[in-house]
XYZ file of C-alpha atoms in Angstrom:
553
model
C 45.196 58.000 62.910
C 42.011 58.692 65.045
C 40.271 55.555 67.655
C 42.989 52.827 67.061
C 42.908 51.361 69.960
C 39.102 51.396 69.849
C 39.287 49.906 66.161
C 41.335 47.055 67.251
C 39.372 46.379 70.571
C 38.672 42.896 69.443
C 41.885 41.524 70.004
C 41.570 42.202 73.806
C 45.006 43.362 75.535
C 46.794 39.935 76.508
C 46.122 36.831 73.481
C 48.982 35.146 72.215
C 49.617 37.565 69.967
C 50.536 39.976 72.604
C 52.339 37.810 74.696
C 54.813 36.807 71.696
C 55.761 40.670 70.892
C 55.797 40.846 74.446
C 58.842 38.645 75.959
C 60.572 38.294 72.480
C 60.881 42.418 72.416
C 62.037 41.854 76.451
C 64.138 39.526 75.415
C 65.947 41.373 73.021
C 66.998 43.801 75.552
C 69.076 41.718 77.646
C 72.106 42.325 75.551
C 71.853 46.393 75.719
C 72.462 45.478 79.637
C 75.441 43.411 79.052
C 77.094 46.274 76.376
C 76.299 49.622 78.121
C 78.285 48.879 81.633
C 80.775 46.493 79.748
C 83.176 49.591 79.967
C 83.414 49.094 83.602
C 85.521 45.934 83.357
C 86.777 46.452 79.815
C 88.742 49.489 80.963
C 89.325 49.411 84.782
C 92.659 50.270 85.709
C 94.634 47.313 87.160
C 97.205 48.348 90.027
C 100.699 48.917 88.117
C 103.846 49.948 88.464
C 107.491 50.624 86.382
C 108.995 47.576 84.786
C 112.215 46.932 85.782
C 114.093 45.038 83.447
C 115.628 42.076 83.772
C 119.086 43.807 84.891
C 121.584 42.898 87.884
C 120.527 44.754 90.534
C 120.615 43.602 94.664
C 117.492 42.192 96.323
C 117.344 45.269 98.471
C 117.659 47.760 95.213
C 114.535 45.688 93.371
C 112.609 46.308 95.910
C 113.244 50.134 96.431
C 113.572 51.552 92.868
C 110.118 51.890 92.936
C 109.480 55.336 95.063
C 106.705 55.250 97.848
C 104.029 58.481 97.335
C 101.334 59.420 99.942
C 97.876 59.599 98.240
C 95.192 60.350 100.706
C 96.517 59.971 103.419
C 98.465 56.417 102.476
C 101.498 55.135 100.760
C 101.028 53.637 97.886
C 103.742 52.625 95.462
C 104.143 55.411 92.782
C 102.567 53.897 89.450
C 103.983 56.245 86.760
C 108.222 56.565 88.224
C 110.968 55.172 89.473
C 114.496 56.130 90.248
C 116.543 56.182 87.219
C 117.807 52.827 86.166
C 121.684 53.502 85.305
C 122.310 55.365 88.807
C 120.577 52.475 90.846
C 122.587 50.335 88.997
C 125.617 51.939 89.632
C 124.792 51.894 93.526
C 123.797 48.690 93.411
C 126.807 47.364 91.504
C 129.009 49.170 94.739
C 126.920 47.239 97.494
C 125.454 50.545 98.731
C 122.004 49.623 100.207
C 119.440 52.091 100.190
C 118.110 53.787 103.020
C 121.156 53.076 104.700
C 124.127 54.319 102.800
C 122.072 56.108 100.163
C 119.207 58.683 100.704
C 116.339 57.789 98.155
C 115.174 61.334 98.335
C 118.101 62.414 96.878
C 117.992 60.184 93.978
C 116.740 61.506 90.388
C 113.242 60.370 89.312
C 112.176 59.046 85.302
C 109.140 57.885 83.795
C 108.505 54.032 83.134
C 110.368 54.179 79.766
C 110.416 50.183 79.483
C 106.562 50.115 80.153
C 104.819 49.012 83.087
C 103.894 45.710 84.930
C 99.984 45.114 86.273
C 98.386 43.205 88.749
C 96.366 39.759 87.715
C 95.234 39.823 91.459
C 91.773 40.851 90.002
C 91.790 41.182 86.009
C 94.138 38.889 83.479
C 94.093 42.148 81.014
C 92.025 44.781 80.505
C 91.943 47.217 77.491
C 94.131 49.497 79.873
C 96.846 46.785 80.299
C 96.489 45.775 76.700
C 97.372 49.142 75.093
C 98.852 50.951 78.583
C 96.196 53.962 78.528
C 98.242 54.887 81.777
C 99.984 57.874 83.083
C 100.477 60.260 80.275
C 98.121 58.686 78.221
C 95.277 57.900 81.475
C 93.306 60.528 79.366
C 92.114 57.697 77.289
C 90.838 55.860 79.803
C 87.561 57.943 80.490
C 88.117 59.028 76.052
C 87.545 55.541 75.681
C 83.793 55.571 77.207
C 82.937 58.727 75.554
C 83.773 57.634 72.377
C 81.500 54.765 72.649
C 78.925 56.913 74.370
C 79.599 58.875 71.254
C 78.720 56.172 68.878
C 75.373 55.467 70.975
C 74.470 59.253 70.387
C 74.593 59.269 66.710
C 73.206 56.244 66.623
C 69.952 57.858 68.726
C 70.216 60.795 66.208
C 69.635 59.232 63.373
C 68.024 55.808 64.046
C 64.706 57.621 65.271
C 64.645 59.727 62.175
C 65.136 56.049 60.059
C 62.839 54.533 62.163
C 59.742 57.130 61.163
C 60.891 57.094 57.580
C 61.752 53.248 56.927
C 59.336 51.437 59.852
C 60.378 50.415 63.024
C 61.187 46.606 62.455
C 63.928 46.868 59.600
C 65.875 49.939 61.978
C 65.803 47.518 64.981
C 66.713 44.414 63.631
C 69.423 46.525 61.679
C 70.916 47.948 64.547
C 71.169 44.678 66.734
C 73.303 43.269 63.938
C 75.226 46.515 64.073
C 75.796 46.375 67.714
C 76.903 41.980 67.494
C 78.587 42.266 64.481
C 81.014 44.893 65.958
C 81.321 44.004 69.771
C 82.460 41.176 68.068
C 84.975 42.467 65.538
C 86.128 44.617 68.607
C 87.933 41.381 69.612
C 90.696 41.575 66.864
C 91.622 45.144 67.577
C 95.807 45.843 66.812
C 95.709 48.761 68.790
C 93.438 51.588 71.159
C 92.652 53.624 68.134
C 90.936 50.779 65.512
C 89.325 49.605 69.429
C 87.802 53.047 69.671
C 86.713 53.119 65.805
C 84.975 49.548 66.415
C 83.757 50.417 69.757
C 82.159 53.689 68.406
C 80.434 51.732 65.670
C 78.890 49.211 68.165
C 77.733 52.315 69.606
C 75.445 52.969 66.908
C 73.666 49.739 67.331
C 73.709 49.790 71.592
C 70.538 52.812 72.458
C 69.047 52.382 68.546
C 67.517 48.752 69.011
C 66.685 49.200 72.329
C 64.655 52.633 71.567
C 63.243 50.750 68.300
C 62.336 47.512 70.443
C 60.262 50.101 73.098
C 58.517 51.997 70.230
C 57.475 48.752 68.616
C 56.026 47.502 71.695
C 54.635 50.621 73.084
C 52.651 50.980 69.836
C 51.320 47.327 69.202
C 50.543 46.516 72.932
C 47.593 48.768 74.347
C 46.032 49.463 77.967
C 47.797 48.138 81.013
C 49.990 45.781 78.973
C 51.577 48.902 77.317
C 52.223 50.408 80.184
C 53.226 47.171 81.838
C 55.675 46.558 78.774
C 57.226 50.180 78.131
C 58.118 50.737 82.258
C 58.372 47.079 83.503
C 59.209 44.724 80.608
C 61.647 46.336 78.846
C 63.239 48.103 81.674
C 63.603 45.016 83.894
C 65.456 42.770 80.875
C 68.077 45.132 80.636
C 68.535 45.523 84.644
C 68.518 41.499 84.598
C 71.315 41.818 81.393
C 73.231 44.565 83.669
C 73.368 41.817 86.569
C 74.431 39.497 84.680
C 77.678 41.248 83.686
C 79.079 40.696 86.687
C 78.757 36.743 86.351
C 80.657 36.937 83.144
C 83.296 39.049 84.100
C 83.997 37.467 86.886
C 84.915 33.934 85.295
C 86.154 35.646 82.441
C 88.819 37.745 82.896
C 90.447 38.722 79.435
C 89.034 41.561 78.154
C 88.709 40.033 74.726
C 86.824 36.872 76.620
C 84.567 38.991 77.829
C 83.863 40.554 74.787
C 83.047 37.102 72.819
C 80.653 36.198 75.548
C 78.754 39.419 75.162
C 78.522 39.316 71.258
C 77.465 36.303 71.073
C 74.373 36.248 72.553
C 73.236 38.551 69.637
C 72.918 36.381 67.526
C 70.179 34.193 69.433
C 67.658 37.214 68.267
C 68.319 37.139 64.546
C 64.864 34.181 64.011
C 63.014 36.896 65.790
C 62.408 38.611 62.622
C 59.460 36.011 61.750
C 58.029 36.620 64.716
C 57.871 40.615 65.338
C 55.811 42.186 62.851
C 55.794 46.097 62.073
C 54.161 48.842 63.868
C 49.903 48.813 62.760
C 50.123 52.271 63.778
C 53.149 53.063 61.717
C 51.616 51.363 58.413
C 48.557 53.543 59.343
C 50.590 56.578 59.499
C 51.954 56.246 56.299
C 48.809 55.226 54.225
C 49.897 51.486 54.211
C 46.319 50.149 55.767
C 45.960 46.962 53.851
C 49.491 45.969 55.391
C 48.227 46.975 58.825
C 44.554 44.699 58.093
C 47.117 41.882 57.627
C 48.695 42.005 60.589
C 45.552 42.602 62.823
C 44.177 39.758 60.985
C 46.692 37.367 61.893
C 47.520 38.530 65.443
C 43.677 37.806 66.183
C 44.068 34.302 64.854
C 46.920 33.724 66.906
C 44.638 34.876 69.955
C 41.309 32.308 68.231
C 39.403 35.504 67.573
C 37.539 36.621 64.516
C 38.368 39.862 63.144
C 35.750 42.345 61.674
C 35.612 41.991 57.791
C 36.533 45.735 57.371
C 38.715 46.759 60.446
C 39.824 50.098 59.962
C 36.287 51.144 57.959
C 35.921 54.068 60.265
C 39.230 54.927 60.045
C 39.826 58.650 59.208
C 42.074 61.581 59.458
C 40.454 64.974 59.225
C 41.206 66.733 56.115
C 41.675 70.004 57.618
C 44.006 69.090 59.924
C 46.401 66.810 57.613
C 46.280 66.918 53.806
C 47.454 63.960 52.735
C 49.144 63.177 55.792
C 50.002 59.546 55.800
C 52.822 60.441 52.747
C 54.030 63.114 54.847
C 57.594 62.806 55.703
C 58.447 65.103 59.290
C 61.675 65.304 60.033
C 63.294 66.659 63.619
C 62.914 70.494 62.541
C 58.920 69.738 63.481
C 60.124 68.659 67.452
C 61.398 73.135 66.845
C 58.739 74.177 64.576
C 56.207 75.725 67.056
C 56.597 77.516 70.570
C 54.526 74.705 72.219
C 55.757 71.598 70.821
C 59.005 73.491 71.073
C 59.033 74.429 74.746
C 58.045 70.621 75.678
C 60.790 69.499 73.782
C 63.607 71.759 74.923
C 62.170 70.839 78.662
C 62.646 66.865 77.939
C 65.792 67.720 76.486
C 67.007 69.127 79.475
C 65.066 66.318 81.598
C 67.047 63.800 80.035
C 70.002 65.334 79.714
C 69.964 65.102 83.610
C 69.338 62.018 84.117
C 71.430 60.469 81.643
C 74.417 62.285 82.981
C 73.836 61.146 86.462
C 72.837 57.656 85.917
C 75.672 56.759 83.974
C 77.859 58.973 86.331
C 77.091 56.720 89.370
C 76.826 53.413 87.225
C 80.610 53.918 86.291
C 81.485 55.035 89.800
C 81.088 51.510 90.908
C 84.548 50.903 91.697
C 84.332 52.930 94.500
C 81.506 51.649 96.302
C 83.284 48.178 97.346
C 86.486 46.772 96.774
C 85.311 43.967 95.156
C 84.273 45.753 91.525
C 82.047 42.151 90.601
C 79.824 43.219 94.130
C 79.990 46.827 93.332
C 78.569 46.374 89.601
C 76.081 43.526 90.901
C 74.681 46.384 93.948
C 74.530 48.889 91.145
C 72.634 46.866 89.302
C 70.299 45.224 91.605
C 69.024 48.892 92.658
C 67.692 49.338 89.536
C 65.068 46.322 90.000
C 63.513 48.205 92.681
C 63.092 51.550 90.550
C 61.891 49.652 87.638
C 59.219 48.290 90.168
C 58.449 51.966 91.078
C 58.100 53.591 87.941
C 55.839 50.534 87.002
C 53.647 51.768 90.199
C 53.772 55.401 88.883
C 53.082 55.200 85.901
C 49.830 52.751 86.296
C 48.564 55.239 89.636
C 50.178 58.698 89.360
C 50.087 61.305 87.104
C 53.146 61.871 85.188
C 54.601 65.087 85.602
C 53.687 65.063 89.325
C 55.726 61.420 89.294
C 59.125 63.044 87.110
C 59.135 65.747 90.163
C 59.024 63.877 92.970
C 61.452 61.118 91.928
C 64.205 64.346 90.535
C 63.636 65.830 93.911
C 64.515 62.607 95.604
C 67.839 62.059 93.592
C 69.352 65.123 94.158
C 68.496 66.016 97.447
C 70.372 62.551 98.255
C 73.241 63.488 96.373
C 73.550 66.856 98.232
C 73.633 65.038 101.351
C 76.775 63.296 100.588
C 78.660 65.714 101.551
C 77.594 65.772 104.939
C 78.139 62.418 106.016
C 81.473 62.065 107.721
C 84.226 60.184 106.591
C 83.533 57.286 109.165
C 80.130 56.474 107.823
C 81.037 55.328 104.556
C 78.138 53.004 104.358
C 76.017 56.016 104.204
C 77.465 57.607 101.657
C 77.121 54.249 99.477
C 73.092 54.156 100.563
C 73.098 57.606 99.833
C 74.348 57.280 96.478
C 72.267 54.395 95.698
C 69.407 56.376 96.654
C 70.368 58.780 94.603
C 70.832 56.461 91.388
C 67.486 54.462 92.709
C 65.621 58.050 91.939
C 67.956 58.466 88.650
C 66.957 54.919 87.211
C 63.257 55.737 88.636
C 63.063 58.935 86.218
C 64.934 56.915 83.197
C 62.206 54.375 83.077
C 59.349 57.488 83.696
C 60.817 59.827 80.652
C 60.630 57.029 78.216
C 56.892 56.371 78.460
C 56.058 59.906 79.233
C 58.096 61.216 75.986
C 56.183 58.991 74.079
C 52.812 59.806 75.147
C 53.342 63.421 74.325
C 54.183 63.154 70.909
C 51.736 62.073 68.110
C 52.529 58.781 66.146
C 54.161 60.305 63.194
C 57.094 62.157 65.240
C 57.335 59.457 68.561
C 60.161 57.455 67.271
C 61.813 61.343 66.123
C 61.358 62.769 69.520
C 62.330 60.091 71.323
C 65.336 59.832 69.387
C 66.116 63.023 69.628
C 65.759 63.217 73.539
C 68.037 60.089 74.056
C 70.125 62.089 71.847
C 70.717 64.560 73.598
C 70.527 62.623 76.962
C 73.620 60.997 75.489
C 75.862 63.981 75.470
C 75.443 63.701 79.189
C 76.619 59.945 78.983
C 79.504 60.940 76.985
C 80.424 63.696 79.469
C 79.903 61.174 82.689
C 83.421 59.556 82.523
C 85.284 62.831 82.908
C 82.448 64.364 85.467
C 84.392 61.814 88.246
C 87.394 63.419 87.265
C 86.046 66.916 89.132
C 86.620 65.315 92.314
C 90.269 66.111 91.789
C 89.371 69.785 92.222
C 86.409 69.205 95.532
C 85.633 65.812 96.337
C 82.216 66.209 96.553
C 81.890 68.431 92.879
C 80.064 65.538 91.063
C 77.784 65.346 93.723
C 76.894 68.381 93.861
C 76.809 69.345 89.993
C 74.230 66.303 89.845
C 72.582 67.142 92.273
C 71.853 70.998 91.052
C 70.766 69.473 87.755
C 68.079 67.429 89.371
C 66.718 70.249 90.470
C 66.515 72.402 88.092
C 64.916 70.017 86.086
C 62.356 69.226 88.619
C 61.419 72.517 88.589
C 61.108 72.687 84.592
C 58.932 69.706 84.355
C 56.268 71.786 85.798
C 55.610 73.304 83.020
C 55.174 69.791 80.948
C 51.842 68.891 79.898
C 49.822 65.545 81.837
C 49.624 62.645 79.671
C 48.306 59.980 81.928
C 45.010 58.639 81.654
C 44.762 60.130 77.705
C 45.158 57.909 74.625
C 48.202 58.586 72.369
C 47.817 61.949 70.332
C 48.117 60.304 66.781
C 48.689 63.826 64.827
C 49.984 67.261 65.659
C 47.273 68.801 66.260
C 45.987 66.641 68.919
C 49.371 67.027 70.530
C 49.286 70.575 69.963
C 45.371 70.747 71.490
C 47.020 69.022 74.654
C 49.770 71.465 75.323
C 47.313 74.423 75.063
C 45.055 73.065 77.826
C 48.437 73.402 79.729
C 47.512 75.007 83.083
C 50.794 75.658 85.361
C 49.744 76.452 88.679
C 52.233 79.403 88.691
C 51.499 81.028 85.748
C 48.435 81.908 83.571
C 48.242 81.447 80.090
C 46.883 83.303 77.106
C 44.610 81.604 74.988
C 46.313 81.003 71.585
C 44.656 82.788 69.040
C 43.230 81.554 65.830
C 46.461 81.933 63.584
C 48.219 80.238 66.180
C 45.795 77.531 65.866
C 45.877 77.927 62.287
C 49.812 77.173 61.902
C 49.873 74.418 63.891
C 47.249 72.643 61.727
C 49.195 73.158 59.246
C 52.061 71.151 60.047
């Protein structure tokens, strides 16, 4: 679709109309900020220990049946043993008293075969407590994230690819009742396996609406209120949902509380149908333009404007470049199709990928940063209003590949440099590591807007599917990254920080987007990434059958 936002000039940029789509598509963000860091208090790991029954054993052999281990450098009491029940009975039962007339080092270990007992100093149960994903079965601790992380990347997969065939209002709307419907089933859950089948399913709903909601916007807002919208608006409801987690946990305690509270807020968005209307660029796209007259029509009432009797009479696709076009049905084998549109999206691929892995990497590391894990969620949080703030900056000054660089370079470099702060500045390894996620959360916000100003109007809900996607293989991989630390402390750190990187240094060869309108076929895309000048390389011009098959597609 060729001059749309010159066509629909008369509605000016911020009427009524736009405000509505505005704050009610904000608005529905808030709960993808309470569901995607939910994890961190759903399955924490309360302190715990053996249960000792309810047996006759001295005051002095209660107390020391439960071995003391070192772990870094302190004692802790062990949470996965204790000395075997029938022998510190026995020794109990003949008044021995341990330490004294019995050696505890000599005494034979066993696992906690009556189950465990866990602290309420901080949680009353957690999913963890609930179903004891501990010891021997601690593996499902981090499982449980990536199977929900799971969910959220088939969800990505498939909603962009339902979202270009179906429009984008019925997908969104769909997958917010997806994601309620199911955080709230999630409640009833017998056991960790039907949790992780529920939790996987809600999932599907969590990235979908929110990736629907931006696409919606990004393509019925224009000018500064589009940019405004797709790296402020959006970006700072879900922060503002994120640090508002915290508040909930914090008086609710019960993992299934918590869980009610977050659901139900869902359902709040459900009138919001009659007020969002579809995508005018979508109808466009797919021949539909009396449908996308109506809605022009009524959004320039709503701002006390008359519209032109015949808005889209100049409307036009060329011939030669797409035959019938607006029936055309492209799929995610078009993102592959072509060297150039493939190179640019095997580079965002690999873009997000990065930053997906390392933001939710450090978002889940929370627990570390304070012992308090309601301050450490609410700090990791509150960074992100800052980076929101920045991208908004960047993306309304800078140029965008030049901004994706910078802000890569700037979280990794301060993720290498964790490992050379000693031990005895821990605050600077926290600021450090908030820098680093400050730079992560920077880039998040940046790729979003930036994929979908590369790609013309017919693929941008595809591709940036696709890259979130992909992006969430890294989120699905983050809860198991902390786990390298086992092997080097500082491995995640570094392993994030090498990705950064590397990616920095392949977003070079991205193509600008900034200042241009949005490519609305694939050959306008595909005349953008020709013009491609790298300063390190030089390119060939394409020659004519080149040119040739990409107007074909």
């Amino acid at each position: 679709m060729k001059d749309y936002d010159d066509t629909t000039w008369f509605l000016g940029q911020w009427g009524r109309f736009q405000q509505t789509v505005f704050f009610l598509l904000c608005a529905s963000v808030f709960p993808n900020g309470f569901g995607a860091f939910s994890l961190v208090y759903l399955t924490d790991i309360p302190s715990h220990s053996c249960l000792v029954p309810d047996v006759n054993l001295t005051q002095d052999w209660h107390k020391a049946i439960i071995p003391i281990k070192v772990v870094n450098g302190k004692q802790e009491w062990s949470s996965c043993s204790r000395y075997r029940l029938d022998v510190v009975r026995n020794l109990s039962a003949l008044a021995y008293v341990p330490g004294r007339d019995v050696n505890l080092t000599d005494l034979e270990l066993e696992a906690c075969v009556d189950g465990w007992t866990y602290s309420r100093d901080v949680y009353q149960s957690t999913v963890v407590s609930e179903f004891d994903l501990v010891c021997s079965d601690q593996w499902k601790q981090p499982f449980t994230s990536t199977v929900y992380f799971l969910g959220v990347l088939v969800g990505s997969f498939f909603s962009g690819q339902l979202s270009d065939e179906f429009g984008r209002k019925p997908i969104f709307f769909g997958t917010m009742a997806v994601q309620t419907v199911f955080t709230f089933v999630a409640i009833f859950s017998p056991s960790w396996t039907v949790f992780c089948i529920l939790l996987f399913i809600s999932g599907l709903g969590q990235i979908s609406n929110y990736i629907s909601a931006f696409v919606l916007g990004t393509e019925i807002l224009t000018g500064n209120v589009r940019v405004l919208f797709s790296s402020l608006g959006v970006c700072l409801a879900f922060a503002f949902g994120y640090m508002m987690l915290p508040l909930f946990a914090y008086f609710l305690r019960d993992w299934r509380s918590l869980l009610l509270a977050l659901s139900l807020p869902g359902l709040l968005y459900l009138p919001l149908w009659w007020f969002i209307p579809e995508s005018p660029r979508w109808l466009l796209s797919q021949g539909r333009v009396r449908e996308a007259e109506a809605i022009l029509r009524e959004a320039a009432r709503k701002n006390k404007l008359q519209a032109p009797q015949i808005i889209f009479d100049n409307y036009h696709v060329d011939a030669d470049e797409t035959e019938k076009q607006p029936k055309e049905h492209l799929s995610i084998f078009h993102l592959l199709k072509t060297r150039n549109i493939r190179n640019t999206t095997v580079i965002l691929c690999m873009v997000w990928f990065t930053l997906s892995t390392g933001y939710f990497g450090l978002s889940l590391n929370t627990s570390r940063l304070h012992a308090n894990p309601y301050i450490s969620c609410f700090i990791s949080a509150a960074v992100e209003v800052p980076a929101y703030i920045s991208s908004w900056l960047a993306l309304r000054y800078l140029p965008r590949r030049i901004s994706v660089i910078c802000i890569l370079l700037l979280g990794g470099v301060s993720l290498y440099f964790i490992q050379l702060v000693p031990q005895s500045l821990s605050e600077l390894s926290v600021a450090l590591e908030m820098l680093g996620k400050y730079g992560l959360t920077t880039g998040t916000a940046l790729m979003f807007v930036y994929t979908a100003e590369l790609y013309p109007t017919v693929l941008r809900n595809t591709a940036t599917g696709t890259c979130t996607t992909v992006s969430r293989v890294g989120s699905c991989i983050a809860p198991f990254l902390l786990q390298l630390s086992t092997y080097l402390k500082y491995l995640p750190y570094i392993t994030l920080g090498t990705l950064a990187v590397a990616s920095a240094f392949a977003t070079l060869f991205l193509p600008e987007s900034f200042g241009r309108p949005l490519p609305q076929t694939i050959q306008q895309m595909y005349r953008r990434e020709s013009s491609l000048k790298c300063p390190f390389i030089t390119r060939k011009k394409p020659s004519k059958a080149v040119v040739l098959s990409e107007s074909k597609l």
